[in-house]
DNA sequence: GGCCCATGTGGACAGTGTATACACTGAGTC
DNA sequence: GACTCAGTGTATACACTGTCCACATGGGCC
């Protein structure tokens, strides 16, 4: 497969370093990533990495983007699986809700199954940190977050959400799902069995979906 | 105040180290804490810390427990402030909901106001990681989490929540509030203005409270 | 065929956490 | 009042880290 391991020039070092970083981050997360260990795993001198990345942070960020795409792929698989199992006669409204459930469950299940990669992927989310709090549809939006926005737009289109309910609905959803994933990864639920986490995660997803489609109480809008 | 700074023995080094760690973690969070820097700030040699703590992690954890208590205190202040402003004739049900709002808003506001201490306090939450997912009432429960459990029990006592709705209600609540705080601290909302974060945080809190008091749909219980 | 430049190596430096051995001091005891 | 001793802080050293600099290598292009 590889042309010649003992040759002076590696030939394909950049992806090899990213792969090595992903391997090491799978157990131990991004915190345990050291430059020297990554380059050692790739069979190369520490400084060789500086020909392909600005510094360690840049290398880790490149690996984090790969992890983020794997997270998005897992979410898409979860969505498709739920849609395949869903009632065909549930209509557009049912399909939209199922899609939103898939977004949340996919995110949570990826965090449970691959906590190291999940933590790694989180490093990419503080990038598009400027501008509107409600992220507009442009190329800067991370794919996992875009899946959420699409699902919510579907719900609004299917009239499961009123236009007023749609506004800022992504933040309660993302907060609940991300918060649960974080607790399951490095918080109080870290050492729970996967089945327990899966059941609790489904509960969280169902409660937040119920919450965003609940009519806004009169007392809330009156707050300062 | 201090007896003699130039004396050979510091005299009160352990709390001085914790204070120095809190000072340094206030900007930079727990990730930026170095033993040598902490001891330097306390005017002492690095190895002096080993007379009072097992290692750096133990020192950081001791500071994290202080930060956790400050978080709980901020939450209690928020609860009391909301209760003082609330309608007196809202009854026990209204007071219970207000208390739950205070738990969530207090947590979020502390994270916004003191992100470094907030991240530090999170280190204490993976301690009681064994046993039941629904944490039972014992001395091991972190004070902030206990405030949530109490508020939910109040809501159940006031019949705002049915006994069925009360079960595991702490996890959707904690997930949403913690998830938002995490995003505001180190996630996609990191650089948003405090007023924006405060408004979005209130929205998240209101939506999750609506979600846990929503009747459980028939389709949810039928899931495998 | 010779050169060039991207790529990898080697050595060095400042910084880290921590182990081990030593120095100082204050309180308690004969 | 001198002695001891446990508690506390210091000094030195080691392995490790990320990163800078100068040098070595060799494949592709003129």
CSV table of C-alpha atoms (C1' of nucleotides) in Angstrom, one decimal:
chain,number,residue,atom,x,y,z
A,1,UNK,CA,0.0,0.0,0.0
A,2,UNK,CA,2.5,2.6,1.1
A,3,UNK,CA,5.2,3.1,-1.5
A,4,UNK,CA,8.3,2.6,0.7
A,5,UNK,CA,8.3,3.2,4.4
A,6,UNK,CA,12.1,3.6,4.8
A,7,UNK,CA,12.4,6.2,2.1
A,8,UNK,CA,13.6,9.7,3.1
A,9,UNK,CA,10.4,11.4,1.9
A,10,UNK,CA,7.2,10.0,3.2
A,11,UNK,CA,5.3,11.0,0.2
A,12,UNK,CA,1.8,11.4,1.7
A,13,UNK,CA,2.6,12.8,5.2
A,14,UNK,CA,-0.2,15.3,5.6
A,15,UNK,CA,-3.1,12.8,5.6
A,16,UNK,CA,-1.0,10.3,7.4
A,17,UNK,CA,-0.5,12.7,10.3
A,18,UNK,CA,-4.3,13.4,10.4
A,19,UNK,CA,-5.0,9.7,10.5
A,20,UNK,CA,-2.5,9.2,13.3
A,21,UNK,CA,-4.1,12.1,15.2
A,22,UNK,CA,-7.5,10.5,14.7
A,23,UNK,CA,-6.2,7.2,16.0
A,24,UNK,CA,-4.7,8.7,19.1
A,25,UNK,CA,-7.7,10.9,19.8
A,26,UNK,CA,-10.1,8.0,19.6
A,27,UNK,CA,-9.0,7.0,23.1
A,28,UNK,CA,-8.0,10.0,25.1
A,29,UNK,CA,-9.6,12.7,23.2
A,30,UNK,CA,-8.0,15.9,21.9
A,31,UNK,CA,-6.4,16.6,25.2
A,32,UNK,CA,-4.1,13.7,24.9
A,33,UNK,CA,-2.7,14.6,21.5
A,34,UNK,CA,1.0,15.4,21.5
A,35,UNK,CA,2.9,16.4,18.4
A,36,UNK,CA,5.8,14.1,19.1
A,37,UNK,CA,3.5,11.1,19.6
A,38,UNK,CA,1.6,11.8,16.4
A,39,UNK,CA,4.8,12.1,14.3
A,40,UNK,CA,6.2,9.0,16.0
A,41,UNK,CA,3.1,7.1,14.9
A,42,UNK,CA,3.6,8.3,11.4
A,43,UNK,CA,7.2,7.2,11.5
A,44,UNK,CA,8.6,10.6,11.1
A,45,UNK,CA,10.5,13.3,13.0
A,46,UNK,CA,8.5,15.8,15.0
A,47,UNK,CA,9.6,18.8,12.9
A,48,UNK,CA,8.4,17.2,9.7
A,49,UNK,CA,4.9,18.1,10.8
A,50,UNK,CA,5.8,21.8,10.5
A,51,UNK,CA,6.1,21.4,6.7
A,52,UNK,CA,2.3,20.7,6.5
A,53,UNK,CA,0.8,22.5,9.5
A,54,UNK,CA,1.4,25.8,11.2
A,55,UNK,CA,1.6,24.2,14.6
A,56,UNK,CA,0.1,21.5,16.7
A,57,UNK,CA,-3.2,23.3,17.0
A,58,UNK,CA,-3.6,23.5,13.2
A,59,UNK,CA,-2.9,19.7,12.9
A,60,UNK,CA,-5.5,19.0,15.6
A,61,UNK,CA,-8.0,21.3,13.9
A,62,UNK,CA,-7.5,19.5,10.6
A,63,UNK,CA,-8.2,16.1,12.4
A,64,UNK,CA,-11.2,17.8,14.2
A,65,UNK,CA,-12.7,18.7,10.8
A,66,UNK,CA,-12.5,15.1,9.7
A,67,UNK,CA,-14.2,14.0,13.0
A,68,UNK,CA,-16.9,16.6,12.5
A,69,UNK,CA,-17.7,15.2,9.1
A,70,UNK,CA,-17.9,11.7,10.6
A,71,UNK,CA,-20.3,13.1,13.2
A,72,UNK,CA,-22.5,14.6,10.4
A,73,UNK,CA,-22.4,11.3,8.5
A,74,UNK,CA,-23.5,9.4,11.6
A,75,UNK,CA,-26.3,11.8,12.0
A,76,UNK,CA,-27.5,11.4,8.4
A,77,UNK,CA,-27.4,7.6,8.9
A,78,UNK,CA,-29.6,7.9,12.0
A,79,UNK,CA,-32.0,10.2,10.2
A,80,UNK,CA,-32.3,7.8,7.3
A,81,UNK,CA,-32.8,4.8,9.5
A,82,UNK,CA,-35.6,6.5,11.5
A,83,UNK,CA,-37.3,7.6,8.3
A,84,UNK,CA,-37.2,4.1,6.9
A,85,UNK,CA,-38.8,2.7,10.0
A,86,UNK,CA,-41.4,5.5,10.3
A,87,UNK,CA,-45.0,5.2,9.4
A,88,UNK,CA,-45.5,6.0,5.8
A,89,UNK,CA,-48.9,7.6,6.4
A,90,UNK,CA,-47.6,10.0,9.1
A,91,UNK,CA,-47.4,12.7,6.4
A,92,UNK,CA,-45.0,15.6,6.1
A,93,UNK,CA,-45.5,16.6,9.7
A,94,UNK,CA,-44.5,13.2,11.1
A,95,UNK,CA,-41.5,13.0,8.8
A,96,UNK,CA,-40.3,16.4,9.8
A,97,UNK,CA,-40.5,15.5,13.5
A,98,UNK,CA,-38.8,12.1,12.8
A,99,UNK,CA,-36.0,14.0,11.0
A,100,UNK,CA,-35.5,16.3,14.0
A,101,UNK,CA,-35.4,13.2,16.3
A,102,UNK,CA,-32.7,11.7,14.0
A,103,UNK,CA,-30.6,14.8,14.3
A,104,UNK,CA,-30.6,14.7,18.1
A,105,UNK,CA,-30.3,10.9,18.4
A,106,UNK,CA,-27.5,10.8,15.8
A,107,UNK,CA,-25.5,13.4,17.7
A,108,UNK,CA,-26.0,11.7,21.0
A,109,UNK,CA,-25.3,8.2,19.7
A,110,UNK,CA,-22.1,9.3,18.0
A,111,UNK,CA,-20.9,10.9,21.3
A,112,UNK,CA,-21.6,7.7,23.2
A,113,UNK,CA,-20.0,5.4,20.6
A,114,UNK,CA,-17.0,7.6,19.9
A,115,UNK,CA,-16.4,10.0,22.8
A,116,UNK,CA,-12.8,10.8,21.7
A,117,UNK,CA,-13.8,11.7,18.2
A,118,UNK,CA,-16.8,13.6,19.5
A,119,UNK,CA,-14.7,15.7,21.8
A,120,UNK,CA,-12.3,16.3,19.0
A,121,UNK,CA,-15.1,17.4,16.7
A,122,UNK,CA,-16.3,20.0,19.2
A,123,UNK,CA,-13.1,22.0,18.6
A,124,UNK,CA,-14.5,23.0,15.2
A,125,UNK,CA,-17.6,24.6,16.6
A,126,UNK,CA,-16.1,27.8,17.9
A,127,UNK,CA,-15.0,28.9,14.5
A,128,UNK,CA,-18.1,30.7,13.1
A,129,UNK,CA,-18.2,32.7,16.3
A,130,UNK,CA,-18.9,36.1,14.8
A,131,UNK,CA,-22.1,37.7,13.4
A,132,UNK,CA,-25.6,36.7,14.1
A,133,UNK,CA,-26.5,34.3,16.9
A,134,UNK,CA,-28.9,32.7,14.6
A,135,UNK,CA,-26.5,31.3,12.1
A,136,UNK,CA,-27.5,32.2,8.6
A,137,UNK,CA,-27.3,29.6,5.8
A,138,UNK,CA,-23.8,30.0,4.3
A,139,UNK,CA,-20.8,27.9,3.8
A,140,UNK,CA,-19.5,28.7,7.3
A,141,UNK,CA,-22.2,26.6,9.1
A,142,UNK,CA,-20.8,23.3,10.4
A,143,UNK,CA,-22.6,20.3,8.7
A,144,UNK,CA,-24.1,18.9,11.9
A,145,UNK,CA,-25.6,22.2,12.8
A,146,UNK,CA,-26.9,22.6,9.2
A,147,UNK,CA,-28.8,19.3,9.6
A,148,UNK,CA,-30.5,20.8,12.6
A,149,UNK,CA,-31.5,24.0,10.8
A,150,UNK,CA,-32.8,21.9,7.9
A,151,UNK,CA,-34.9,19.7,10.1
A,152,UNK,CA,-36.4,22.8,11.9
A,153,UNK,CA,-37.2,24.5,8.6
A,154,UNK,CA,-38.9,21.3,7.5
A,155,UNK,CA,-41.1,21.4,10.7
A,156,UNK,CA,-42.0,25.0,10.0
A,157,UNK,CA,-42.8,24.1,6.4
A,158,UNK,CA,-45.0,21.3,7.6
A,159,UNK,CA,-46.7,23.6,10.1
A,160,UNK,CA,-45.6,21.6,13.1
A,161,UNK,CA,-43.9,24.8,14.2
A,162,UNK,CA,-45.5,28.3,13.8
A,163,UNK,CA,-43.2,31.0,12.4
A,164,UNK,CA,-42.9,32.4,15.9
A,165,UNK,CA,-41.9,29.0,17.4
A,166,UNK,CA,-39.4,28.5,14.6
A,167,UNK,CA,-37.4,31.6,15.7
A,168,UNK,CA,-34.3,30.7,17.6
A,169,UNK,CA,-35.6,27.1,18.0
A,170,UNK,CA,-32.2,25.8,17.1
A,171,UNK,CA,-30.7,26.9,20.4
A,172,UNK,CA,-32.9,25.0,22.8
A,173,UNK,CA,-32.5,21.9,20.6
A,174,UNK,CA,-28.8,22.2,20.2
A,175,UNK,CA,-28.3,23.0,23.9
A,176,UNK,CA,-30.3,20.0,25.1
A,177,UNK,CA,-28.7,17.5,22.7
A,178,UNK,CA,-25.2,18.9,23.1
A,179,UNK,CA,-25.5,19.2,26.8
A,180,UNK,CA,-26.5,15.6,27.2
A,181,UNK,CA,-23.7,14.5,24.9
A,182,UNK,CA,-21.2,16.5,26.9
A,183,UNK,CA,-22.4,15.0,30.2
A,184,UNK,CA,-22.2,11.5,28.7
A,185,UNK,CA,-18.7,12.2,27.4
A,186,UNK,CA,-17.0,14.0,30.2
A,187,UNK,CA,-19.7,14.9,32.8
A,188,UNK,CA,-21.6,13.1,35.5
A,189,UNK,CA,-22.9,10.4,33.1
A,190,UNK,CA,-19.4,9.5,31.8
A,191,UNK,CA,-19.3,6.0,33.2
A,192,UNK,CA,-22.9,5.0,32.6
A,193,UNK,CA,-23.7,2.0,30.4
A,194,UNK,CA,-24.4,2.8,26.7
A,195,UNK,CA,-28.0,1.4,27.0
A,196,UNK,CA,-28.8,3.7,29.9
A,197,UNK,CA,-27.3,6.6,28.1
A,198,UNK,CA,-29.2,5.8,24.9
A,199,UNK,CA,-32.6,5.6,26.8
A,200,UNK,CA,-31.9,8.8,28.7
A,201,UNK,CA,-30.8,10.6,25.5
A,202,UNK,CA,-34.0,9.6,23.8
A,203,UNK,CA,-35.9,11.1,26.7
A,204,UNK,CA,-34.0,14.3,26.4
A,205,UNK,CA,-34.6,14.6,22.7
A,206,UNK,CA,-38.3,13.9,23.1
A,207,UNK,CA,-38.7,16.5,25.9
A,208,UNK,CA,-37.0,19.3,24.0
A,209,UNK,CA,-39.0,18.6,20.8
A,210,UNK,CA,-42.1,18.9,23.0
A,211,UNK,CA,-40.8,22.1,24.4
A,212,UNK,CA,-40.2,24.0,21.2
A,213,UNK,CA,-43.6,23.1,19.8
A,214,UNK,CA,-45.4,24.2,23.1
A,215,UNK,CA,-47.3,27.5,22.8
A,216,UNK,CA,-45.4,30.4,24.4
A,217,UNK,CA,-46.8,31.2,27.8
A,218,UNK,CA,-48.0,34.8,28.4
A,219,UNK,CA,-45.6,35.3,31.3
A,220,UNK,CA,-42.5,34.6,29.2
A,221,UNK,CA,-42.8,37.4,26.7
A,222,UNK,CA,-43.4,39.9,29.5
A,223,UNK,CA,-39.9,39.3,30.9
A,224,UNK,CA,-37.5,42.3,30.7
B,1,UNK,CA,-2.5,40.9,57.1
B,2,UNK,CA,0.0,38.2,56.2
B,3,UNK,CA,2.5,37.8,59.0
B,4,UNK,CA,5.8,38.1,57.1
B,5,UNK,CA,6.1,37.5,53.4
B,6,UNK,CA,9.8,36.9,53.5
B,7,UNK,CA,9.7,34.2,56.2
B,8,UNK,CA,10.9,30.8,55.3
B,9,UNK,CA,7.6,29.2,56.0
B,10,UNK,CA,4.6,30.6,54.3
B,11,UNK,CA,2.3,29.7,57.1
B,12,UNK,CA,-1.0,29.4,55.2
B,13,UNK,CA,0.1,28.0,51.8
B,14,UNK,CA,-2.7,25.6,51.0
B,15,UNK,CA,-5.5,28.2,50.8
B,16,UNK,CA,-3.0,30.6,49.2
B,17,UNK,CA,-2.4,28.1,46.4
B,18,UNK,CA,-6.1,27.6,45.9
B,19,UNK,CA,-6.6,31.4,45.7
B,20,UNK,CA,-3.8,31.7,43.2
B,21,UNK,CA,-5.3,28.9,41.1
B,22,UNK,CA,-8.7,30.6,41.2
B,23,UNK,CA,-7.1,33.9,40.1
B,24,UNK,CA,-5.3,32.3,37.2
B,25,UNK,CA,-8.3,30.2,36.1
B,26,UNK,CA,-10.6,33.2,36.1
B,27,UNK,CA,-9.1,34.2,32.7
B,28,UNK,CA,-7.9,31.2,30.8
B,29,UNK,CA,-9.9,28.5,32.6
B,30,UNK,CA,-8.5,25.3,34.0
B,31,UNK,CA,-6.6,24.4,30.9
B,32,UNK,CA,-4.2,27.3,31.5
B,33,UNK,CA,-3.3,26.3,35.0
B,34,UNK,CA,0.3,25.4,35.5
B,35,UNK,CA,1.9,24.3,38.8
B,36,UNK,CA,4.9,26.5,38.4
B,37,UNK,CA,2.8,29.6,37.7
B,38,UNK,CA,0.5,29.0,40.6
B,39,UNK,CA,3.4,28.5,43.0
B,40,UNK,CA,5.1,31.6,41.5
B,41,UNK,CA,2.0,33.6,42.2
B,42,UNK,CA,2.0,32.4,45.8
B,43,UNK,CA,5.7,33.4,46.1
B,44,UNK,CA,6.9,29.9,46.7
B,45,UNK,CA,8.9,27.1,45.0
B,46,UNK,CA,7.0,24.7,42.7
B,47,UNK,CA,7.7,21.7,44.9
B,48,UNK,CA,6.2,23.3,48.0
B,49,UNK,CA,2.8,22.5,46.5
B,50,UNK,CA,3.5,18.8,47.0
B,51,UNK,CA,3.4,19.3,50.8
B,52,UNK,CA,-0.3,20.1,50.5
B,53,UNK,CA,-1.5,18.3,47.3
B,54,UNK,CA,-0.9,15.0,45.7
B,55,UNK,CA,-0.2,16.6,42.4
B,56,UNK,CA,-1.4,19.4,40.1
B,57,UNK,CA,-4.7,17.6,39.4
B,58,UNK,CA,-5.5,17.6,43.2
B,59,UNK,CA,-4.7,21.3,43.5
B,60,UNK,CA,-6.9,22.1,40.5
B,61,UNK,CA,-9.7,19.9,41.9
B,62,UNK,CA,-9.6,21.7,45.2
B,63,UNK,CA,-9.9,25.0,43.4
B,64,UNK,CA,-12.7,23.5,41.3
B,65,UNK,CA,-14.7,22.7,44.4
B,66,UNK,CA,-14.5,26.3,45.5
B,67,UNK,CA,-15.7,27.4,42.1
B,68,UNK,CA,-18.5,24.9,42.3
B,69,UNK,CA,-19.7,26.4,45.6
B,70,UNK,CA,-19.6,29.9,44.1
B,71,UNK,CA,-21.7,28.6,41.2
B,72,UNK,CA,-24.2,27.2,43.6
B,73,UNK,CA,-24.3,30.5,45.6
B,74,UNK,CA,-24.9,32.4,42.4
B,75,UNK,CA,-27.8,30.1,41.5
B,76,UNK,CA,-29.3,30.6,45.0
B,77,UNK,CA,-29.1,34.4,44.6
B,78,UNK,CA,-30.8,34.2,41.2
B,79,UNK,CA,-33.6,32.0,42.7
B,80,UNK,CA,-34.1,34.4,45.6
B,81,UNK,CA,-34.2,37.4,43.2
B,82,UNK,CA,-36.8,35.9,41.0
B,83,UNK,CA,-38.9,34.8,43.9
B,84,UNK,CA,-38.8,38.3,45.3
B,85,UNK,CA,-40.0,39.7,42.0
B,86,UNK,CA,-42.7,37.1,41.4
B,87,UNK,CA,-46.4,37.5,41.9
B,88,UNK,CA,-47.3,36.8,45.4
B,89,UNK,CA,-50.6,35.3,44.3
B,90,UNK,CA,-49.1,32.9,41.9
B,91,UNK,CA,-49.4,30.2,44.5
B,92,UNK,CA,-47.2,27.2,45.2
B,93,UNK,CA,-47.3,26.1,41.5
B,94,UNK,CA,-46.0,29.5,40.3
B,95,UNK,CA,-43.3,29.6,42.9
B,96,UNK,CA,-42.1,26.1,42.0
B,97,UNK,CA,-41.8,27.1,38.3
B,98,UNK,CA,-40.0,30.3,39.3
B,99,UNK,CA,-37.6,28.3,41.4
B,100,UNK,CA,-36.8,26.0,38.5
B,101,UNK,CA,-36.3,29.1,36.2
B,102,UNK,CA,-33.9,30.5,38.8
B,103,UNK,CA,-31.9,27.3,38.8
B,104,UNK,CA,-31.4,27.4,35.0
B,105,UNK,CA,-30.9,31.2,34.7
B,106,UNK,CA,-28.5,31.2,37.7
B,107,UNK,CA,-26.4,28.5,36.1
B,108,UNK,CA,-26.3,30.2,32.7
B,109,UNK,CA,-25.6,33.7,34.1
B,110,UNK,CA,-22.7,32.4,36.1
B,111,UNK,CA,-21.2,30.8,33.0
B,112,UNK,CA,-21.6,34.0,31.1
B,113,UNK,CA,-20.2,36.2,33.9
B,114,UNK,CA,-17.3,33.9,35.0
B,115,UNK,CA,-16.5,31.5,32.1
B,116,UNK,CA,-13.2,30.6,33.6
B,117,UNK,CA,-14.6,29.6,37.0
B,118,UNK,CA,-17.5,27.9,35.3
B,119,UNK,CA,-15.2,25.7,33.3
B,120,UNK,CA,-13.2,25.0,36.4
B,121,UNK,CA,-16.3,24.0,38.3
B,122,UNK,CA,-17.3,21.5,35.7
B,123,UNK,CA,-14.3,19.4,36.7
B,124,UNK,CA,-16.1,18.4,39.9
B,125,UNK,CA,-19.1,17.0,38.1
B,126,UNK,CA,-17.6,13.7,36.9
B,127,UNK,CA,-17.0,12.5,40.5
B,128,UNK,CA,-20.2,10.9,41.5
B,129,UNK,CA,-20.1,8.9,38.3
B,130,UNK,CA,-21.1,5.5,39.7
B,131,UNK,CA,-24.5,4.1,40.7
B,132,UNK,CA,-27.9,5.3,39.5
B,133,UNK,CA,-28.3,7.6,36.6
B,134,UNK,CA,-30.9,9.4,38.6
B,135,UNK,CA,-28.8,10.7,41.4
B,136,UNK,CA,-30.3,9.9,44.8
B,137,UNK,CA,-30.3,12.4,47.6
B,138,UNK,CA,-27.1,11.8,49.4
B,139,UNK,CA,-24.0,13.8,50.3
B,140,UNK,CA,-22.3,13.0,47.0
B,141,UNK,CA,-24.7,15.2,45.0
B,142,UNK,CA,-23.0,18.4,43.9
B,143,UNK,CA,-24.8,21.5,45.3
B,144,UNK,CA,-25.9,23.0,42.0
B,145,UNK,CA,-27.4,19.7,40.9
B,146,UNK,CA,-29.2,19.4,44.2
B,147,UNK,CA,-30.8,22.7,43.6
B,148,UNK,CA,-32.3,21.4,40.4
B,149,UNK,CA,-33.6,18.2,42.1
B,150,UNK,CA,-35.2,20.3,44.9
B,151,UNK,CA,-36.9,22.6,42.4
B,152,UNK,CA,-38.3,19.6,40.4
B,153,UNK,CA,-39.5,18.0,43.6
B,154,UNK,CA,-41.2,21.2,44.5
B,155,UNK,CA,-43.0,21.2,41.1
B,156,UNK,CA,-44.1,17.7,41.6
B,157,UNK,CA,-45.4,18.5,45.1
B,158,UNK,CA,-47.3,21.5,43.6
B,159,UNK,CA,-48.7,19.2,40.9
B,160,UNK,CA,-47.1,21.1,38.1
B,161,UNK,CA,-45.5,17.8,37.2
B,162,UNK,CA,-47.3,14.5,37.3
B,163,UNK,CA,-45.3,11.7,39.1
B,164,UNK,CA,-44.6,10.2,35.6
B,165,UNK,CA,-43.3,13.5,34.3
B,166,UNK,CA,-41.1,14.0,37.3
B,167,UNK,CA,-39.2,10.8,36.6
B,168,UNK,CA,-35.8,11.6,35.0
B,169,UNK,CA,-36.9,15.2,34.4
B,170,UNK,CA,-33.5,16.4,35.8
B,171,UNK,CA,-31.7,15.2,32.7
B,172,UNK,CA,-33.5,17.2,30.0
B,173,UNK,CA,-33.3,20.2,32.3
B,174,UNK,CA,-29.6,19.8,33.1
B,175,UNK,CA,-28.8,18.9,29.5
B,176,UNK,CA,-30.4,22.0,28.1
B,177,UNK,CA,-29.0,24.5,30.6
B,178,UNK,CA,-25.6,23.0,30.7
B,179,UNK,CA,-25.4,22.6,27.0
B,180,UNK,CA,-26.2,26.3,26.5
B,181,UNK,CA,-23.7,27.3,29.1
B,182,UNK,CA,-21.1,25.2,27.4
B,183,UNK,CA,-21.8,26.7,24.0
B,184,UNK,CA,-21.6,30.2,25.5
B,185,UNK,CA,-18.4,29.4,27.3
B,186,UNK,CA,-16.3,27.5,24.7
B,187,UNK,CA,-18.7,26.7,21.8
B,188,UNK,CA,-20.2,28.5,18.9
B,189,UNK,CA,-21.7,31.3,21.1
B,190,UNK,CA,-18.4,32.1,22.8
B,191,UNK,CA,-18.0,35.6,21.5
B,192,UNK,CA,-21.6,36.7,21.7
B,193,UNK,CA,-22.5,39.8,23.7
B,194,UNK,CA,-23.7,39.0,27.3
B,195,UNK,CA,-27.1,40.6,26.6
B,196,UNK,CA,-27.7,38.3,23.6
B,197,UNK,CA,-26.6,35.3,25.6
B,198,UNK,CA,-28.8,36.2,28.4
B,199,UNK,CA,-31.9,36.5,26.2
B,200,UNK,CA,-31.1,33.3,24.3
B,201,UNK,CA,-30.5,31.5,27.6
B,202,UNK,CA,-33.8,32.6,29.0
B,203,UNK,CA,-35.4,31.2,25.8
B,204,UNK,CA,-33.7,27.9,26.3
B,205,UNK,CA,-34.8,27.7,30.0
B,206,UNK,CA,-38.4,28.5,29.1
B,207,UNK,CA,-38.5,25.9,26.3
B,208,UNK,CA,-37.2,23.1,28.4
B,209,UNK,CA,-39.5,23.9,31.3
B,210,UNK,CA,-42.4,23.7,28.7
B,211,UNK,CA,-41.0,20.4,27.5
B,212,UNK,CA,-40.9,18.5,30.7
B,213,UNK,CA,-44.4,19.5,31.6
B,214,UNK,CA,-45.8,18.5,28.3
B,215,UNK,CA,-47.9,15.3,28.2
B,216,UNK,CA,-45.9,12.3,26.9
B,217,UNK,CA,-47.0,11.5,23.4
B,218,UNK,CA,-48.2,8.0,22.7
B,219,UNK,CA,-45.5,7.4,20.1
B,220,UNK,CA,-42.6,8.0,22.5
B,221,UNK,CA,-43.4,5.3,25.0
B,222,UNK,CA,-43.7,2.8,22.2
B,223,UNK,CA,-40.1,3.2,21.1
B,224,UNK,CA,-37.9,0.2,21.5
C,1,DG,C1',22.3,16.2,-16.8
C,2,DG,C1',22.2,19.7,-13.4
C,3,DC,C1',19.7,22.4,-10.5
C,4,DC,C1',16.0,23.7,-7.2
C,5,DC,C1',13.0,23.5,-3.8
C,6,DA,C1',9.7,21.0,-1.2
C,7,DT,C1',10.3,17.8,2.3
C,8,DG,C1',12.5,15.4,6.1
C,9,DT,C1',16.4,15.3,9.8
C,10,DG,C1',19.3,16.8,13.9
C,11,DG,C1',20.3,19.6,17.6
C,12,DA,C1',19.0,23.1,20.7
C,13,DC,C1',16.1,25.9,23.9
C,14,DA,C1',12.6,27.2,27.0
C,15,DG,C1',9.0,25.4,29.4
C,16,DT,C1',6.4,21.8,31.9
C,17,DG,C1',5.3,18.2,36.1
C,18,DT,C1',7.5,15.6,39.4
C,19,DA,C1',11.0,12.7,42.2
C,20,DT,C1',14.7,12.8,45.4
C,21,DA,C1',17.7,14.8,48.6
C,22,DC,C1',18.6,18.7,51.6
C,23,DA,C1',17.7,23.1,54.7
C,24,DC,C1',15.2,25.6,57.8
C,25,DT,C1',12.0,26.5,61.6
C,26,DG,C1',8.9,26.2,65.4
C,27,DA,C1',6.7,23.5,69.0
C,28,DG,C1',7.3,20.1,72.6
C,29,DT,C1',10.2,17.5,75.9
C,30,DC,C1',13.8,16.3,79.1
D,1,DG,C1',17.7,26.2,78.2
D,2,DA,C1',19.3,22.6,74.9
D,3,DC,C1',17.6,18.8,72.0
D,4,DT,C1',14.8,16.6,69.1
D,5,DC,C1',11.7,16.0,65.5
D,6,DA,C1',8.0,16.5,62.4
D,7,DG,C1',6.3,19.9,59.2
D,8,DT,C1',7.3,22.9,55.6
D,9,DG,C1',10.0,25.0,51.8
D,10,DT,C1',14.3,24.7,48.7
D,11,DA,C1',17.7,22.9,45.2
D,12,DT,C1',18.8,19.9,41.8
D,13,DA,C1',17.8,16.8,38.3
D,14,DC,C1',15.1,14.1,34.8
D,15,DA,C1',12.0,13.1,31.3
D,16,DC,C1',8.9,15.1,28.5
D,17,DT,C1',6.7,18.8,25.7
D,18,DG,C1',6.2,22.4,21.4
D,19,DT,C1',8.9,24.9,18.4
D,20,DC,C1',13.1,27.4,16.2
D,21,DC,C1',17.2,27.0,13.4
D,22,DA,C1',20.6,25.1,10.3
D,23,DC,C1',21.5,21.2,7.4
D,24,DA,C1',20.5,16.8,4.4
D,25,DT,C1',18.0,14.6,0.9
D,26,DG,C1',16.2,13.5,-3.5
D,27,DG,C1',12.3,13.8,-7.1
D,28,DG,C1',10.7,16.7,-10.8
D,29,DC,C1',11.5,20.3,-14.1
D,30,DC,C1',14.5,23.2,-17.3
